[in-house]
mmCIF file of C-alpha atoms and ligand atoms in Angstrom:
data_model
loop_
_atom_site.group_PDB
_atom_site.id
_atom_site.type_symbol
_atom_site.label_atom_id
_atom_site.label_comp_id
_atom_site.label_asym_id
_atom_site.label_seq_id
_atom_site.Cartn_x
_atom_site.Cartn_y
_atom_site.Cartn_z
ATOM 1 C CA MET A 29 20.846 71.993 160.814
ATOM 2 C CA TYR A 30 23.809 69.598 162.358
ATOM 3 C CA GLN A 31 25.857 72.013 164.294
ATOM 4 C CA ALA A 32 22.628 73.478 165.868
ATOM 5 C CA LEU A 33 20.130 71.166 165.954
ATOM 6 C CA GLY A 34 21.860 67.429 165.394
ATOM 7 C CA LEU A 35 19.953 67.329 161.749
ATOM 8 C CA ARG A 36 22.453 64.978 158.998
ATOM 9 C CA ASP A 37 21.309 65.151 155.213
ATOM 10 C CA GLN A 38 18.140 67.592 155.875
ATOM 11 C CA GLU A 39 16.758 71.111 154.026
ATOM 12 C CA CYS A 40 14.854 73.115 155.087
ATOM 13 C CA THR A 41 12.044 74.256 152.776
ATOM 14 C CA ARG A 42 9.795 77.197 154.654
ATOM 15 C CA THR A 43 10.379 79.148 158.447
ATOM 16 C CA ARG A 44 7.085 79.396 160.723
ATOM 17 C CA TYR A 45 6.469 81.163 163.269
ATOM 18 C CA GLU A 46 3.648 79.492 165.066
ATOM 19 C CA ASP A 47 1.793 79.995 168.485
ATOM 20 C CA ASN A 48 4.773 80.914 169.673
ATOM 21 C CA MET A 49 6.790 78.535 168.463
ATOM 22 C CA ILE A 50 9.665 78.831 164.725
ATOM 23 C CA LYS A 51 8.196 75.934 162.696
ATOM 24 C CA LEU A 52 10.763 74.339 160.041
ATOM 25 C CA GLU A 53 9.567 72.190 157.202
ATOM 26 C CA ILE A 54 12.387 69.975 156.047
ATOM 27 C CA LYS A 55 12.805 67.058 153.546
ATOM 28 C CA THR A 56 15.802 65.190 153.309
ATOM 29 C CA ARG A 57 17.897 66.000 150.202
ATOM 30 C CA GLU A 58 16.604 63.575 147.176
ATOM 31 C CA ASP A 59 20.525 62.673 146.431
ATOM 32 C CA LYS A 60 20.394 61.622 149.923
ATOM 33 C CA LEU A 61 17.349 59.261 150.105
ATOM 34 C CA ARG A 62 17.757 55.349 150.281
ATOM 35 C CA CYS A 63 15.849 52.232 151.457
ATOM 36 C CA ALA A 64 15.337 51.828 155.032
ATOM 37 C CA HIS A 65 15.697 47.864 154.705
ATOM 38 C CA CYS A 66 18.723 47.499 152.771
ATOM 39 C CA GLY A 67 20.484 50.788 152.210
ATOM 40 C CA ASN A 68 20.146 51.071 148.903
ATOM 41 C CA ARG A 69 19.568 54.339 146.780
ATOM 42 C CA HIS A 70 17.708 53.128 143.215
ATOM 43 C CA VAL A 71 14.781 53.671 144.966
ATOM 44 C CA VAL A 72 11.348 56.144 144.080
ATOM 45 C CA HIS A 73 8.513 57.954 145.190
ATOM 46 C CA ASP A 74 6.154 55.824 146.827
ATOM 47 C CA GLY A 75 3.457 58.631 148.141
ATOM 48 C CA LYS A 76 4.821 61.021 151.179
ATOM 49 C CA THR A 77 3.605 61.581 155.424
ATOM 50 C CA VAL A 78 3.812 64.676 157.866
ATOM 51 C CA ARG A 79 5.606 64.340 161.142
ATOM 52 C CA GLU A 80 6.612 66.772 163.756
ATOM 53 C CA PHE A 81 9.191 66.338 166.039
ATOM 54 C CA ARG A 82 10.143 68.645 168.834
ATOM 55 C CA CYS A 83 13.952 69.932 168.558
ATOM 56 C CA VAL A 84 16.144 72.104 170.781
ATOM 57 C CA PRO A 85 15.318 75.739 171.048
ATOM 58 C CA ILE A 86 16.820 78.459 168.810
ATOM 59 C CA GLY A 87 17.842 81.554 171.284
ATOM 60 C CA SER A 88 14.024 81.131 173.903
ATOM 61 C CA LYS A 89 11.984 79.938 171.362
ATOM 62 C CA PRO A 90 11.006 76.626 171.137
ATOM 63 C CA ILE A 91 11.656 74.590 167.149
ATOM 64 C CA VAL A 92 9.367 71.893 165.702
ATOM 65 C CA LEU A 93 10.942 70.752 162.852
ATOM 66 C CA VAL A 94 7.793 69.676 160.269
ATOM 67 C CA LYS A 95 8.964 66.736 158.406
ATOM 68 C CA THR A 96 8.446 65.009 155.305
ATOM 69 C CA VAL A 97 8.615 61.867 155.389
ATOM 70 C CA PHE A 98 8.740 60.146 152.276
ATOM 71 C CA ARG A 99 7.719 55.859 151.394
ATOM 72 C CA LEU A 100 10.039 54.804 149.133
ATOM 73 C CA LYS A 101 9.962 51.678 146.488
ATOM 74 C CA CYS A 102 12.970 50.081 146.523
ATOM 75 C CA LYS A 103 14.436 48.833 142.793
ATOM 76 C CA ASP A 104 16.938 46.444 145.144
ATOM 77 C CA CYS A 105 14.963 44.740 147.605
ATOM 78 C CA GLY A 106 11.690 45.582 146.756
ATOM 79 C CA LYS A 107 10.453 47.337 149.566
ATOM 80 C CA VAL A 108 8.211 50.297 150.105
ATOM 81 C CA LEU A 109 9.362 51.357 153.105
ATOM 82 C CA ASP A 110 9.380 55.310 154.540
ATOM 83 C CA GLU A 111 12.647 56.415 154.209
ATOM 84 C CA PRO A 112 14.107 55.471 157.793
ATOM 85 C CA ILE A 113 14.575 58.991 159.631
ATOM 86 C CA HIS A 114 18.174 59.316 162.011
ATOM 87 C CA PHE A 115 17.378 61.963 164.253
ATOM 88 C CA ALA A 116 14.856 60.380 166.374
ATOM 89 C CA THR A 117 13.071 56.906 167.317
ATOM 90 C CA GLY A 118 10.352 55.316 166.436
ATOM 91 C CA LYS A 119 7.765 57.024 166.901
ATOM 92 C CA ARG A 120 8.912 59.456 169.530
ATOM 93 C CA ARG A 121 7.853 62.904 168.877
ATOM 94 C CA TYR A 122 11.088 64.486 169.564
ATOM 95 C CA THR A 123 14.687 63.984 167.832
ATOM 96 C CA HIS A 124 18.181 62.999 169.982
ATOM 97 C CA LYS A 125 19.345 66.142 170.423
ATOM 98 C CA PHE A 126 16.091 67.886 172.003
ATOM 99 C CA GLU A 127 16.197 64.558 174.593
ATOM 100 C CA ARG A 128 19.763 65.023 175.925
ATOM 101 C CA TYR A 129 19.069 68.673 176.142
ATOM 102 C CA VAL A 130 16.195 67.598 178.619
ATOM 103 C CA CYS A 131 18.021 65.618 180.312
ATOM 104 C CA GLU A 132 20.932 68.258 181.355
ATOM 105 C CA LEU A 133 17.929 70.687 182.253
ATOM 106 C CA SER A 134 17.419 67.905 184.241
ATOM 107 C CA SER A 135 20.392 68.188 187.023
ATOM 108 C CA ALA A 136 19.523 71.292 187.450
ATOM 109 C CA MET A 137 15.307 71.374 187.010
ATOM 110 C CA THR A 138 12.253 69.311 188.720
ATOM 111 C CA ILE A 139 10.525 67.235 186.608
ATOM 112 C CA LYS A 140 7.912 70.120 186.606
ATOM 113 C CA ASP A 141 9.829 72.774 185.695
ATOM 114 C CA VAL A 142 11.446 71.363 183.146
ATOM 115 C CA ALA A 143 8.093 70.027 181.949
ATOM 116 C CA THR A 144 7.135 74.307 181.600
ATOM 117 C CA PHE A 145 10.251 75.562 180.337
ATOM 118 C CA VAL A 146 10.495 73.883 176.866
ATOM 119 C CA ARG A 147 6.936 73.540 176.769
ATOM 120 C CA VAL A 148 6.245 69.401 176.645
ATOM 121 C CA SER A 149 3.692 67.793 179.399
ATOM 122 C CA TRP A 150 5.516 66.003 182.338
ATOM 123 C CA ASP A 151 4.744 62.439 181.126
ATOM 124 C CA THR A 152 7.280 63.485 177.951
ATOM 125 C CA VAL A 153 10.100 64.580 180.424
ATOM 126 C CA LYS A 154 9.594 61.462 183.138
ATOM 127 C CA ASP A 155 9.999 59.177 180.202
ATOM 128 C CA ILE A 156 12.994 61.212 178.449
ATOM 129 C CA GLN A 157 14.519 60.648 182.282
ATOM 130 C CA LYS A 158 13.126 57.220 182.496
ATOM 131 C CA ARG A 159 14.479 56.113 179.659
ATOM 132 C CA TYR A 160 18.376 57.350 180.541
ATOM 133 C CA LEU A 161 17.835 56.012 183.963
ATOM 134 C CA TYR A 162 16.749 52.305 182.197
ATOM 135 C CA ARG A 163 20.629 52.628 180.105
ATOM 136 C CA ARG A 164 22.868 53.399 183.299
ATOM 137 C CA TYR A 165 21.272 51.653 185.995
ATOM 138 C CA ASN A 166 19.091 48.978 185.183
ATOM 139 C CA CYS A 167 19.969 45.563 186.669
ATOM 140 C CA PRO A 168 23.163 46.488 187.407
ATOM 141 C CA ASP A 169 25.790 44.186 187.866
ATOM 142 C CA LEU A 170 26.324 41.396 191.561
ATOM 143 C CA SER A 171 29.128 39.684 190.152
ATOM 144 C CA GLY A 172 31.114 41.605 192.980
ATOM 145 C CA LEU A 173 29.374 41.356 195.311
ATOM 146 C CA LYS A 174 30.678 40.270 199.310
ATOM 147 C CA HIS A 175 28.562 42.421 201.706
ATOM 148 C CA ILE A 176 25.273 43.152 201.811
ATOM 149 C CA GLY A 177 22.423 44.438 203.645
ATOM 150 C CA ILE A 178 19.019 43.573 203.631
ATOM 151 C CA ASP A 179 15.846 46.305 204.771
ATOM 152 C CA GLU A 180 11.992 47.001 203.696
ATOM 153 C CA PHE A 181 10.247 50.088 203.460
ATOM 154 C CA ALA A 182 7.174 51.865 203.698
ATOM 155 C CA VAL A 183 6.463 53.132 200.420
ATOM 156 C CA GLN A 184 2.766 53.979 201.593
ATOM 157 C CA LYS A 185 2.239 53.835 204.741
ATOM 158 C CA GLY A 186 0.869 50.496 206.465
ATOM 159 C CA HIS A 187 -0.162 48.789 202.930
ATOM 160 C CA VAL A 188 2.541 48.914 199.752
ATOM 161 C CA TYR A 189 6.678 48.016 200.757
ATOM 162 C CA LYS A 190 9.608 47.815 198.911
ATOM 163 C CA THR A 191 12.670 45.727 200.006
ATOM 164 C CA ILE A 192 15.772 46.986 198.983
ATOM 165 C CA VAL A 193 19.306 44.525 198.698
ATOM 166 C CA VAL A 194 22.197 47.061 199.346
ATOM 167 C CA ASN A 195 26.132 46.867 198.803
ATOM 168 C CA LEU A 196 27.366 47.471 201.835
ATOM 169 C CA ASP A 197 30.827 48.194 200.767
ATOM 170 C CA ASN A 198 30.164 51.246 199.016
ATOM 171 C CA GLY A 199 26.275 52.398 199.792
ATOM 172 C CA GLN A 200 25.244 51.420 195.967
ATOM 173 C CA ILE A 201 21.183 49.475 196.106
ATOM 174 C CA MET A 202 21.202 46.618 194.362
ATOM 175 C CA TYR A 203 18.349 45.408 194.144
ATOM 176 C CA VAL A 204 14.989 46.847 194.859
ATOM 177 C CA GLY A 205 11.169 43.534 195.495
ATOM 178 C CA GLU A 206 8.301 44.488 195.554
ATOM 179 C CA GLY A 207 6.285 43.823 199.286
ATOM 180 C CA LYS A 208 7.953 42.606 202.193
ATOM 181 C CA GLY A 209 8.995 38.740 203.579
ATOM 182 C CA SER A 210 10.698 36.694 201.607
ATOM 183 C CA ASP A 211 8.847 36.426 198.110
ATOM 184 C CA SER A 212 10.495 40.057 197.371
ATOM 185 C CA LEU A 213 13.560 38.340 197.125
ATOM 186 C CA LYS A 214 13.364 35.663 195.069
ATOM 187 C CA LYS A 215 13.796 37.598 191.917
ATOM 188 C CA PHE A 216 17.222 38.522 193.720
ATOM 189 C CA TRP A 217 17.996 34.858 194.337
ATOM 190 C CA LYS A 218 17.697 34.348 190.408
ATOM 191 C CA ARG A 219 20.083 36.799 189.053
ATOM 192 C CA LEU A 220 22.334 36.926 192.278
ATOM 193 C CA LYS A 221 23.032 32.836 191.407
ATOM 194 C CA LYS A 222 23.613 33.579 188.029
ATOM 195 C CA SER A 223 26.147 35.977 188.805
ATOM 196 C CA GLY A 224 28.133 33.619 190.299
ATOM 197 C CA ALA A 225 29.036 36.348 193.899
ATOM 198 C CA LYS A 226 30.547 34.959 196.551
ATOM 199 C CA ILE A 227 28.424 36.637 199.778
ATOM 200 C CA GLU A 228 30.342 36.591 202.293
ATOM 201 C CA ALA A 229 28.130 38.174 204.836
ATOM 202 C CA VAL A 230 24.464 39.279 205.257
ATOM 203 C CA ALA A 231 22.819 42.087 207.568
ATOM 204 C CA THR A 232 19.118 41.908 208.038
ATOM 205 C CA ASP A 233 17.190 42.885 211.738
ATOM 206 C CA LEU A 234 15.475 40.101 213.414
ATOM 207 C CA SER A 235 12.641 39.475 210.972
ATOM 208 C CA ALA A 236 12.334 35.502 210.687
ATOM 209 C CA ALA A 237 11.448 35.663 206.437
ATOM 210 C CA TYR A 238 14.806 37.503 205.724
ATOM 211 C CA ILE A 239 16.228 35.134 208.338
ATOM 212 C CA SER A 240 15.628 31.724 206.385
ATOM 213 C CA ALA A 241 15.524 32.942 203.293
ATOM 214 C CA VAL A 242 19.183 34.101 203.228
ATOM 215 C CA LYS A 243 19.979 30.834 205.319
ATOM 216 C CA GLU A 244 18.116 28.723 202.984
ATOM 217 C CA ASN A 245 19.671 30.541 199.654
ATOM 218 C CA LEU A 246 22.968 31.807 200.874
ATOM 219 C CA PRO A 247 23.855 28.397 203.082
ATOM 220 C CA ASP A 248 27.671 29.590 203.769
ATOM 221 C CA ALA A 249 27.213 33.826 204.441
ATOM 222 C CA VAL A 250 27.831 34.785 208.264
ATOM 223 C CA GLN A 251 24.062 36.809 209.290
ATOM 224 C CA VAL A 252 24.403 39.727 211.382
ATOM 225 C CA TYR A 253 22.041 40.739 213.385
ATOM 226 C CA ASP A 254 22.401 44.716 213.071
ATOM 227 C CA HIS A 255 22.427 45.685 216.568
ATOM 228 C CA PHE A 256 20.548 48.920 215.703
ATOM 229 C CA HIS A 257 17.758 46.519 215.034
ATOM 230 C CA VAL A 258 18.243 44.912 218.026
ATOM 231 C CA ILE A 259 18.678 48.349 220.311
ATOM 232 C CA LYS A 260 15.563 49.400 218.766
ATOM 233 C CA LEU A 261 13.757 46.194 220.277
ATOM 234 C CA MET A 262 15.322 46.894 223.760
ATOM 235 C CA ASN A 263 14.054 50.680 223.205
ATOM 236 C CA ASP A 264 10.642 49.082 222.331
ATOM 237 C CA THR A 265 10.153 46.983 225.159
ATOM 238 C CA LEU A 266 11.741 49.320 228.298
ATOM 239 C CA ASP A 267 8.858 51.583 226.607
ATOM 240 C CA GLN A 268 6.685 48.828 227.024
ATOM 241 C CA ILE A 269 7.013 48.625 230.518
ATOM 242 C CA ARG A 270 7.375 52.384 230.991
ATOM 243 C CA ARG A 271 3.166 52.653 229.717
ATOM 244 C CA ASN A 272 2.363 49.352 232.430
ATOM 245 C CA ALA A 273 4.092 51.328 234.599
ATOM 246 C CA TYR A 274 2.100 54.558 234.226
ATOM 247 C CA ALA A 275 -1.121 53.088 233.399
ATOM 248 C CA ARG A 276 -0.485 50.914 237.268
ATOM 249 C CA ALA A 277 0.808 54.111 238.634
ATOM 250 C CA LYS A 278 -1.229 55.957 241.945
ATOM 251 C CA ASP A 279 -2.975 59.115 239.841
ATOM 252 C CA GLU A 280 -0.089 62.540 241.417
ATOM 253 C CA ASP A 281 2.620 60.260 239.934
ATOM 254 C CA LYS A 282 0.877 59.368 236.328
ATOM 255 C CA ASP A 283 1.684 62.488 234.863
ATOM 256 C CA PHE A 284 5.932 62.617 236.392
ATOM 257 C CA ILE A 285 6.302 59.306 234.501
ATOM 258 C CA LYS A 286 4.297 60.300 231.595
ATOM 259 C CA GLY A 287 6.754 63.172 231.045
ATOM 260 C CA THR A 288 10.211 60.632 231.319
ATOM 261 C CA ARG A 289 9.448 58.341 228.275
ATOM 262 C CA TRP A 290 12.953 60.707 226.473
ATOM 263 C CA LEU A 291 15.083 60.571 229.459
ATOM 264 C CA LEU A 292 14.754 57.213 229.545
ATOM 265 C CA LEU A 293 15.397 56.407 226.252
ATOM 266 C CA MET A 294 18.500 58.257 225.813
ATOM 267 C CA SER A 295 21.588 56.987 226.772
ATOM 268 C CA GLY A 296 23.581 58.142 229.941
ATOM 269 C CA GLU A 297 26.009 58.803 228.127
ATOM 270 C CA ARG A 298 24.522 61.559 227.001
ATOM 271 C CA LEU A 299 23.087 61.758 230.285
ATOM 272 C CA LYS A 300 26.122 62.444 232.478
ATOM 273 C CA ASN A 301 26.348 66.460 232.023
ATOM 274 C CA SER A 302 22.635 67.367 233.341
ATOM 275 C CA GLU A 303 21.704 67.287 237.238
ATOM 276 C CA LYS A 304 18.478 67.900 236.991
ATOM 277 C CA ALA A 305 17.945 64.970 234.304
ATOM 278 C CA LEU A 306 20.180 62.624 235.937
ATOM 279 C CA ALA A 307 17.635 63.085 239.198
ATOM 280 C CA LYS A 308 14.424 63.193 237.719
ATOM 281 C CA LEU A 309 15.100 59.708 235.860
ATOM 282 C CA GLU A 310 16.609 58.626 239.735
ATOM 283 C CA GLU A 311 13.140 59.709 241.115
ATOM 284 C CA ALA A 312 11.248 58.073 237.981
ATOM 285 C CA LEU A 313 13.992 54.179 238.601
ATOM 286 C CA GLN A 314 12.849 54.382 242.692
ATOM 287 C CA MET A 315 9.804 54.756 241.505
ATOM 288 C CA ASN A 316 9.445 51.282 239.698
ATOM 289 C CA LYS A 317 11.496 48.171 240.366
ATOM 290 C CA PRO A 318 10.730 46.625 236.762
ATOM 291 C CA LEU A 319 11.494 50.312 234.543
ATOM 292 C CA MET A 320 14.426 50.312 236.857
ATOM 293 C CA LYS A 321 15.258 47.136 235.892
ATOM 294 C CA ALA A 322 15.217 47.821 232.722
ATOM 295 C CA TYR A 323 16.822 51.035 232.152
ATOM 296 C CA TYR A 324 20.094 48.848 233.059
ATOM 297 C CA LEU A 325 19.392 46.605 230.656
ATOM 298 C CA LYS A 326 19.180 48.539 227.826
ATOM 299 C CA GLU A 327 22.086 50.593 228.767
ATOM 300 C CA SER A 328 24.489 47.022 229.178
ATOM 301 C CA LEU A 329 23.034 45.919 226.073
ATOM 302 C CA HIS A 330 25.052 48.747 224.527
ATOM 303 C CA GLU A 331 28.199 47.070 225.318
ATOM 304 C CA ILE A 332 28.058 44.038 223.894
ATOM 305 C CA TRP A 333 29.335 45.506 220.480
ATOM 306 C CA LYS A 334 31.934 47.882 222.102
ATOM 307 C CA ARG A 335 34.686 45.078 223.486
ATOM 308 C CA ALA A 336 37.758 44.700 222.218
ATOM 309 C CA ILE A 337 37.617 41.026 220.850
ATOM 310 C CA LYS A 338 34.986 38.264 220.662
ATOM 311 C CA PRO A 339 35.361 36.781 223.529
ATOM 312 C CA GLU A 340 34.557 39.141 225.690
ATOM 313 C CA ALA A 341 31.855 39.965 224.394
ATOM 314 C CA GLU A 342 30.544 36.172 224.628
ATOM 315 C CA LEU A 343 30.437 36.484 228.257
ATOM 316 C CA LEU A 344 28.922 39.601 228.171
ATOM 317 C CA ILE A 345 25.909 38.396 226.508
ATOM 318 C CA ASP A 346 25.843 35.409 228.420
ATOM 319 C CA GLU A 347 25.995 37.359 231.577
ATOM 320 C CA TRP A 348 23.440 40.091 229.794
ATOM 321 C CA ILE A 349 21.061 37.747 229.163
ATOM 322 C CA ALA A 350 20.924 36.139 232.772
ATOM 323 C CA GLN A 351 20.689 39.098 234.244
ATOM 324 C CA ALA A 352 17.449 39.821 231.860
ATOM 325 C CA LYS A 353 16.223 36.676 232.821
ATOM 326 C CA ALA A 354 16.492 36.522 236.798
ATOM 327 C CA THR A 355 14.523 39.711 236.723
ATOM 328 C CA LYS A 356 11.249 38.156 236.500
ATOM 329 C CA VAL A 357 9.541 40.870 234.383
ATOM 330 C CA ARG A 358 7.774 38.765 231.025
ATOM 331 C CA LEU A 359 8.921 41.791 229.214
ATOM 332 C CA LEU A 360 12.312 41.895 229.893
ATOM 333 C CA ARG A 361 12.063 37.380 230.004
ATOM 334 C CA LYS A 362 11.014 37.729 226.289
ATOM 335 C CA MET A 363 13.394 40.329 225.407
ATOM 336 C CA ALA A 364 15.680 37.634 226.469
ATOM 337 C CA GLU A 365 15.145 35.436 224.815
ATOM 338 C CA THR A 366 15.148 36.924 221.585
ATOM 339 C CA VAL A 367 18.555 38.153 221.778
ATOM 340 C CA GLU A 368 19.784 34.086 223.415
ATOM 341 C CA LYS A 369 17.818 32.487 220.101
ATOM 342 C CA HIS A 370 20.053 35.436 217.583
ATOM 343 C CA ARG A 371 23.241 35.118 219.817
ATOM 344 C CA ALA A 372 25.061 33.812 217.525
ATOM 345 C CA GLY A 373 24.361 36.626 214.436
ATOM 346 C CA ILE A 374 23.977 39.857 217.300
ATOM 347 C CA LEU A 375 28.085 38.171 218.331
ATOM 348 C CA ALA A 376 29.139 37.704 213.783
ATOM 349 C CA TRP A 377 29.497 41.592 214.142
ATOM 350 C CA TYR A 378 33.264 40.974 215.072
ATOM 351 C CA ASP A 379 33.599 38.909 212.009
ATOM 352 C CA PHE A 380 31.453 41.124 209.899
ATOM 353 C CA SER A 381 31.306 44.720 211.564
ATOM 354 C CA ILE A 382 28.233 45.041 209.152
ATOM 355 C CA THR A 383 25.574 46.966 210.143
ATOM 356 C CA THR A 384 22.204 48.105 208.298
ATOM 357 C CA GLY A 385 23.390 51.795 209.037
ATOM 358 C CA LYS A 386 23.988 52.642 205.128
ATOM 359 C CA LEU A 387 20.352 51.494 204.729
ATOM 360 C CA GLU A 388 18.993 54.445 207.093
ATOM 361 C CA GLY A 389 21.282 56.540 205.760
ATOM 362 C CA ILE A 390 19.366 55.326 202.001
ATOM 363 C CA ASN A 391 15.746 55.233 204.166
ATOM 364 C CA ASN A 392 16.209 59.163 204.600
ATOM 365 C CA LYS A 393 17.705 59.994 201.136
ATOM 366 C CA ILE A 394 14.168 57.475 199.886
ATOM 367 C CA LYS A 395 11.804 59.951 202.030
ATOM 368 C CA VAL A 396 13.157 62.857 200.607
ATOM 369 C CA LEU A 397 11.724 61.101 197.144
ATOM 370 C CA LYS A 398 9.105 60.511 198.266
ATOM 371 C CA ARG A 399 8.253 63.271 199.717
ATOM 372 C CA LYS A 400 8.117 64.894 195.508
ATOM 373 C CA ALA A 401 5.607 61.739 194.605
ATOM 374 C CA TYR A 402 7.037 60.250 192.141
ATOM 375 C CA GLY A 403 6.957 56.959 193.267
ATOM 376 C CA TYR A 404 3.455 55.630 193.413
ATOM 377 C CA ARG A 405 2.834 56.289 189.574
ATOM 378 C CA ASP A 406 5.065 54.329 187.621
ATOM 379 C CA ASP A 407 7.182 51.242 189.772
ATOM 380 C CA LYS A 408 9.587 51.401 187.458
ATOM 381 C CA PHE A 409 10.619 54.824 187.334
ATOM 382 C CA PHE A 410 10.253 54.924 190.955
ATOM 383 C CA GLU A 411 12.870 51.459 191.743
ATOM 384 C CA LEU A 412 15.393 53.032 188.550
ATOM 385 C CA LYS A 413 15.259 56.584 190.608
ATOM 386 C CA LEU A 414 16.904 53.717 193.410
ATOM 387 C CA LEU A 415 19.412 51.792 191.905
ATOM 388 C CA SER A 416 21.029 55.758 190.647
ATOM 389 C CA LEU A 417 21.342 56.947 194.540
ATOM 390 C CA HIS A 418 23.953 56.348 195.430
ATOM 391 C CA ASP A 419 25.721 57.734 192.517
ATOM 392 C CA PRO A 420 27.658 60.482 193.607
ATOM 393 C CA ILE A 421 26.946 62.873 190.136
ATOM 394 C CA TYR A 422 22.996 61.771 189.644
ATOM 395 C CA PRO A 423 22.023 63.209 187.045
ATOM 396 C CA PHE A 424 18.613 63.954 188.489
ATOM 397 C CA ALA A 425 17.266 67.008 190.641
ATOM 398 C CA GLY A 426 13.908 67.083 191.710
HETATM 399 ZN ZN1 ZN B 13 15.626 47.653 149.685
#
């Protein structure tokens, strides 16, 4: 009973076979009965109830323990209580060993598969996993944090958001906040302060809400605006200019411009080997001056992060801003102003080469998680799943 089922001090009084399950009727051996309050063994019977517990299977047959629970009156402390049950917690209807068994199966099977296999509900398997994840991953220790990235993602497109803070040194999600913007980080700042962590640098996108929240809560940390986001903004600007060019083009040119989107957005480096693509690109650029200017500014923007030393990048960024302003293309001047406004944080990359690139990788993992659709049903469970994503021995499949 102990080796196989994890039961101590129990005797089996009868075995039944019912509903395709083996039912073991058990009770505590008389000499092992103790008071649940003081542990004394001077107790007398004062009634009984029966509780059923799921237990690990024997062979392929599910086991149910039908346990007689004695109500005991203690001669020492005078309390009348049910005998203590060592093999299960609280009102749960399965044993500790069954929980461990479900966790082990979960490393190779989805929740749905485990539930079907052991014949319990989806929610029971989820609850067991959730408690395990909670013990292991809830509220990670923030005290050693130095470099962090902040980003948001949509749980449901357009209306439910979460904000995550990632340790950029190892890719671990340290915090999951509800919503987006500065409110979503409030609890994080509180916990961070308590932890005594000394944050050196923070990577964010160009969103004003995060920038001011970081400035306010970590005045000594260096803010690095991620180059991925700056380049994305430039690509969006270029694409908008292409759409404007399309709208203004003569009918016979429209189709041509329409087909150039990928050419414009692809890096020149990658186009080098295709003469046909280059010729097409050249033709599109000749057709429309603003488009041409935007294209070359997009290409040269990349260079800002490719200098050997910061002073070179400083010269380059100023030149870039001046060129973009001189174009007299409204969208490019707007982009120039954005780059100018964030100049220090863009160049801070030369002091701390951190990017939210890790966050992009994490976002892909999150997409896979979401596809499996637990995300919406139980917020805390989803949060725990996120907090455990970094773990190479991440315990659960599916
Ligand atoms: Zn007692």
